[in-house]
Tab-separated table of C-alpha atoms in Angstrom:
chain	number	residue	atom	x	y	z
S	1	MET	CA	-25.733	-24.254	30.095
S	2	ASN	CA	-25.584	-27.179	27.683
S	3	LEU	CA	-22.781	-29.365	29.082
S	4	ILE	CA	-22.338	-31.449	25.926
S	5	ALA	CA	-21.903	-28.330	23.782
S	6	VAL	CA	-19.406	-26.912	26.284
S	7	VAL	CA	-17.359	-30.131	26.250
S	8	VAL	CA	-17.332	-30.161	22.436
S	9	GLY	CA	-16.402	-26.453	22.392
S	10	ALA	CA	-13.628	-27.073	24.917
S	11	TYR	CA	-12.274	-29.946	22.830
S	12	ILE	CA	-12.211	-27.722	19.747
S	13	ALA	CA	-10.638	-24.815	21.670
S	14	PHE	CA	-7.906	-26.983	23.197
S	15	SER	CA	-7.244	-28.607	19.815
S	16	LEU	CA	-6.887	-25.211	18.156
S	17	GLU	CA	-4.657	-23.954	20.940
S	18	LEU	CA	-2.363	-26.969	20.928
S	19	GLY	CA	-2.258	-27.187	17.143
S	20	LEU	CA	-1.962	-23.527	16.165
S	21	ARG	CA	-0.068	-21.997	19.095
S	22	ASN	CA	3.370	-22.242	17.474
S	23	ALA	CA	2.062	-21.225	14.061
S	24	LEU	CA	0.380	-18.071	15.402
S	25	ALA	CA	3.208	-17.115	17.789
S	26	ILE	CA	4.868	-13.743	17.247
S	27	GLY	CA	8.085	-12.339	18.648
S	28	THR	CA	10.888	-14.051	20.506
S	29	GLY	CA	8.723	-14.729	23.554
S	30	GLY	CA	6.231	-16.754	21.549
S	31	ALA	CA	3.188	-14.592	22.268
S	32	ALA	CA	0.133	-16.422	20.941
S	33	PRO	CA	-3.619	-16.106	21.464
S	34	SER	CA	-5.546	-18.427	23.747
S	35	PHE	CA	-8.592	-20.025	22.151
S	36	VAL	CA	-9.459	-21.644	25.479
S	37	PHE	CA	-9.624	-18.328	27.298
S	38	VAL	CA	-11.861	-16.851	24.596
S	39	LEU	CA	-14.237	-19.769	25.165
S	40	CYS	CA	-14.067	-19.094	28.919
S	41	MET	CA	-15.082	-15.496	28.292
S	42	ILE	CA	-17.976	-16.463	26.018
S	43	LEU	CA	-19.232	-18.731	28.784
S	44	ALA	CA	-18.553	-16.103	31.467
S	45	ILE	CA	-20.740	-13.502	29.791
S	46	GLY	CA	-23.946	-15.533	29.929
S	47	SER	CA	-23.562	-18.257	32.560
S	48	PRO	CA	-24.467	-18.216	36.251
S	49	ALA	CA	-21.597	-17.149	38.530
S	50	ASN	CA	-20.893	-20.536	40.110
S	51	LEU	CA	-20.699	-22.238	36.705
S	52	VAL	CA	-18.331	-19.532	35.447
S	53	LEU	CA	-15.918	-20.101	38.313
S	54	TRP	CA	-16.007	-23.884	38.001
S	55	THR	CA	-15.559	-23.715	34.232
S	56	CYS	CA	-12.593	-21.359	34.551
S	57	LEU	CA	-11.024	-23.584	37.207
S	58	VAL	CA	-11.415	-26.751	35.108
S	59	PHE	CA	-10.144	-25.069	31.924
S	60	GLY	CA	-7.177	-23.685	33.870
S	61	LEU	CA	-6.416	-27.122	35.289
S	62	ILE	CA	-6.496	-28.684	31.830
S	63	THR	CA	-4.246	-25.872	30.572
S	64	ASP	CA	-1.792	-26.667	33.393
S	65	LEU	CA	-1.769	-30.304	32.324
S	66	THR	CA	-1.272	-29.584	28.611
S	67	TRP	CA	1.564	-27.042	28.910
S	68	PRO	CA	4.530	-28.543	30.785
S	69	HIS	CA	7.434	-26.291	31.732
S	70	GLU	CA	11.080	-26.951	30.791
S	71	ILE	CA	13.723	-27.707	33.372
S	72	ARG	CA	17.244	-26.287	32.896
S	73	GLY	CA	18.955	-27.934	29.972
S	74	GLY	CA	15.663	-28.550	28.159
S	75	ALA	CA	16.059	-32.325	28.400
S	76	GLU	CA	12.953	-32.856	30.502
S	77	THR	CA	9.791	-31.037	31.470
S	78	VAL	CA	7.773	-30.647	34.642
S	79	THR	CA	4.020	-30.241	34.924
S	80	LEU	CA	2.940	-27.830	37.640
S	81	ILE	CA	-0.705	-27.976	38.608
S	82	GLY	CA	-2.104	-24.732	39.899
S	83	PRO	CA	-0.773	-21.584	38.197
S	84	TYR	CA	-3.201	-21.537	35.266
S	85	ALA	CA	-6.041	-22.959	37.356
S	86	LEU	CA	-5.725	-20.142	39.878
S	87	GLY	CA	-5.074	-17.579	37.145
S	88	TYR	CA	-8.187	-18.547	35.199
S	89	LEU	CA	-10.230	-18.673	38.410
S	90	ILE	CA	-9.184	-15.147	39.424
S	91	ALA	CA	-9.768	-13.928	35.862
S	92	GLY	CA	-13.239	-15.498	35.969
S	93	GLN	CA	-14.031	-13.617	39.163
S	94	PHE	CA	-12.673	-10.420	37.587
S	95	VAL	CA	-14.943	-10.875	34.574
S	96	LEU	CA	-17.935	-11.583	36.819
S	97	LEU	CA	-17.369	-8.177	38.377
S	98	LEU	CA	-17.177	-6.512	34.951
S	99	ARG	CA	-19.938	-8.272	33.066
S	100	SER	CA	-22.742	-6.106	34.402
S	101	GLN	CA	-21.003	-3.056	32.936
S	102	ILE	CA	-20.637	-4.258	29.336
S	103	ILE	CA	-22.849	-4.552	26.289
S	104	LYS	CA	-23.089	-8.329	26.017
S	105	ARG	CA	-23.778	-8.533	22.297
S	106	ASN	CA	-20.941	-6.271	21.196
S	107	PRO	CA	-17.821	-8.011	19.790
S	108	LEU	CA	-15.647	-5.254	21.286
S	109	SER	CA	-16.939	-6.206	24.737
S	110	LEU	CA	-15.795	-9.781	24.276
S	111	GLY	CA	-12.436	-8.531	23.006
S	112	PHE	CA	-12.012	-6.257	26.017
S	113	LEU	CA	-12.939	-9.019	28.455
S	114	CYS	CA	-10.505	-11.392	26.741
S	115	PHE	CA	-7.707	-8.820	26.918
S	116	ALA	CA	-8.316	-7.734	30.516
S	117	GLY	CA	-9.122	-11.191	31.861
S	118	PHE	CA	-6.199	-12.901	30.162
S	119	GLY	CA	-3.921	-10.123	31.404
S	120	VAL	CA	-5.085	-10.745	34.980
S	121	ALA	CA	-4.650	-14.508	34.561
S	122	GLN	CA	-1.134	-14.102	33.188
S	123	VAL	CA	-0.086	-11.784	36.018
S	124	VAL	CA	-1.191	-14.483	38.475
S	125	VAL	CA	0.619	-17.201	36.492
S	126	VAL	CA	3.842	-15.187	36.351
S	127	ALA	CA	3.638	-14.432	40.091
S	128	LEU	CA	3.139	-18.105	40.976
S	129	TYR	CA	5.907	-19.320	38.654
S	130	THR	CA	8.248	-16.635	40.013
S	131	PHE	CA	7.499	-17.754	43.566
S	132	ARG	CA	8.018	-21.393	42.573
S	133	SER	CA	11.298	-20.709	40.751
S	134	GLY	CA	12.649	-19.097	43.930
S	135	TYR	CA	12.796	-22.428	45.745
S	136	THR	CA	13.068	-24.704	42.686
S	137	PRO	CA	16.161	-23.451	40.835
S	138	GLN	CA	15.846	-26.078	38.084
S	139	ILE	CA	12.948	-24.190	36.482
S	140	VAL	CA	14.070	-21.759	33.780
S	141	TRP	CA	12.242	-18.509	34.503
S	142	GLU	CA	12.818	-14.820	33.724
S	143	PRO	CA	9.878	-12.901	35.259
S	144	THR	CA	10.204	-9.643	33.308
S	145	HIS	CA	10.522	-11.323	29.924
S	146	GLN	CA	7.679	-13.714	30.738
S	147	LEU	CA	5.375	-10.931	31.931
S	148	LEU	CA	5.942	-8.806	28.823
S	149	SER	CA	5.469	-11.784	26.516
S	150	ARG	CA	2.297	-12.841	28.305
S	151	LEU	CA	0.817	-9.349	28.265
S	152	LEU	CA	1.431	-9.300	24.505
S	153	SER	CA	-0.415	-12.632	24.407
S	154	ALA	CA	-3.272	-10.954	26.293
S	155	LEU	CA	-3.461	-8.267	23.620
S	156	TYR	CA	-3.389	-10.943	20.918
S	157	THR	CA	-6.157	-12.849	22.734
S	158	GLY	CA	-8.214	-9.645	22.850
S	159	VAL	CA	-7.945	-9.320	19.062
S	160	LEU	CA	-8.990	-12.959	18.705
S	161	GLY	CA	-11.893	-12.225	21.063
S	162	ILE	CA	-13.105	-9.451	18.769
S	163	LEU	CA	-12.988	-11.814	15.779
S	164	VAL	CA	-14.790	-14.587	17.645
S	165	GLY	CA	-17.239	-12.023	19.021
S	166	LEU	CA	-18.610	-11.591	15.517
S	167	VAL	CA	-20.011	-15.145	15.680
S	168	ALA	CA	-20.556	-15.283	19.457
S	169	GLY	CA	-24.330	-14.980	19.151
S	170	PRO	CA	-24.909	-18.367	17.544
S	171	LEU	CA	-22.199	-19.860	19.767
S	172	SER	CA	-23.826	-18.613	22.955
S	173	ALA	CA	-27.186	-19.955	21.779
S	174	ALA	CA	-25.585	-23.348	21.093
S	175	PHE	CA	-24.044	-23.370	24.580
S	176	GLY	CA	-27.470	-22.641	26.058
S	177	LEU	CA	-26.393	-19.371	27.641
S	178	HIS	CA	-28.769	-16.719	28.865
S	179	GLN	CA	-29.777	-14.392	26.039
S	180	PRO	CA	-30.853	-10.874	27.008
S	181	ALA	CA	-34.452	-10.013	26.172
S	182	GLN	CA	-35.082	-8.278	22.851
S	183	ARG	CA	-36.843	-4.960	22.770
S	184	ARG	CA	-40.065	-4.896	20.887
S	185	PHE	CA	-38.930	-2.804	17.923
S	186	ALA	CA	-35.199	-3.433	18.125
S	187	ARG	CA	-33.403	-5.139	15.298
S	188	PRO	CA	-31.357	-8.129	16.534
S	189	ILE	CA	-27.620	-8.029	15.775
S	190	TYR	CA	-27.516	-11.803	15.244
């Protein structure tokens, strides 16, 4: 894996997520796609397992640091380190279990992995925030509303994954990911 390309890709993904999240949000819950998680899934498809888990953990930690949570009254925010890091880590392990069963060059595969993986990550995040709000009553948290909104975000991220999957071939080559061997008379997709 080309570390410099991954850092540049992560910078672009976090910039897009922070800049476009409110503009792309739908519904009252603010369901929006995650560009960072799509990048995690592109890396998860072709990277070695230990690098996938470390990448997901680091991206989850940075996501924790960039999305503070409001305290009652909305006057101040609190940054909780851990929910997204653990969520992305568990989603990375989930995708490692699934990646041998998919067609790696198909955009629908990337979309499915983005949808399923982000859904798993959001279930973990909601569970951890629900546990935390039980003994920290200052955190504003409605588990059912949050879970439904985040599962809609997972669906939205899956659609984004399909769109990004159309250009994932050149991206995975730029990241230095493992490319499956071509058959002798097969026509490459990209």
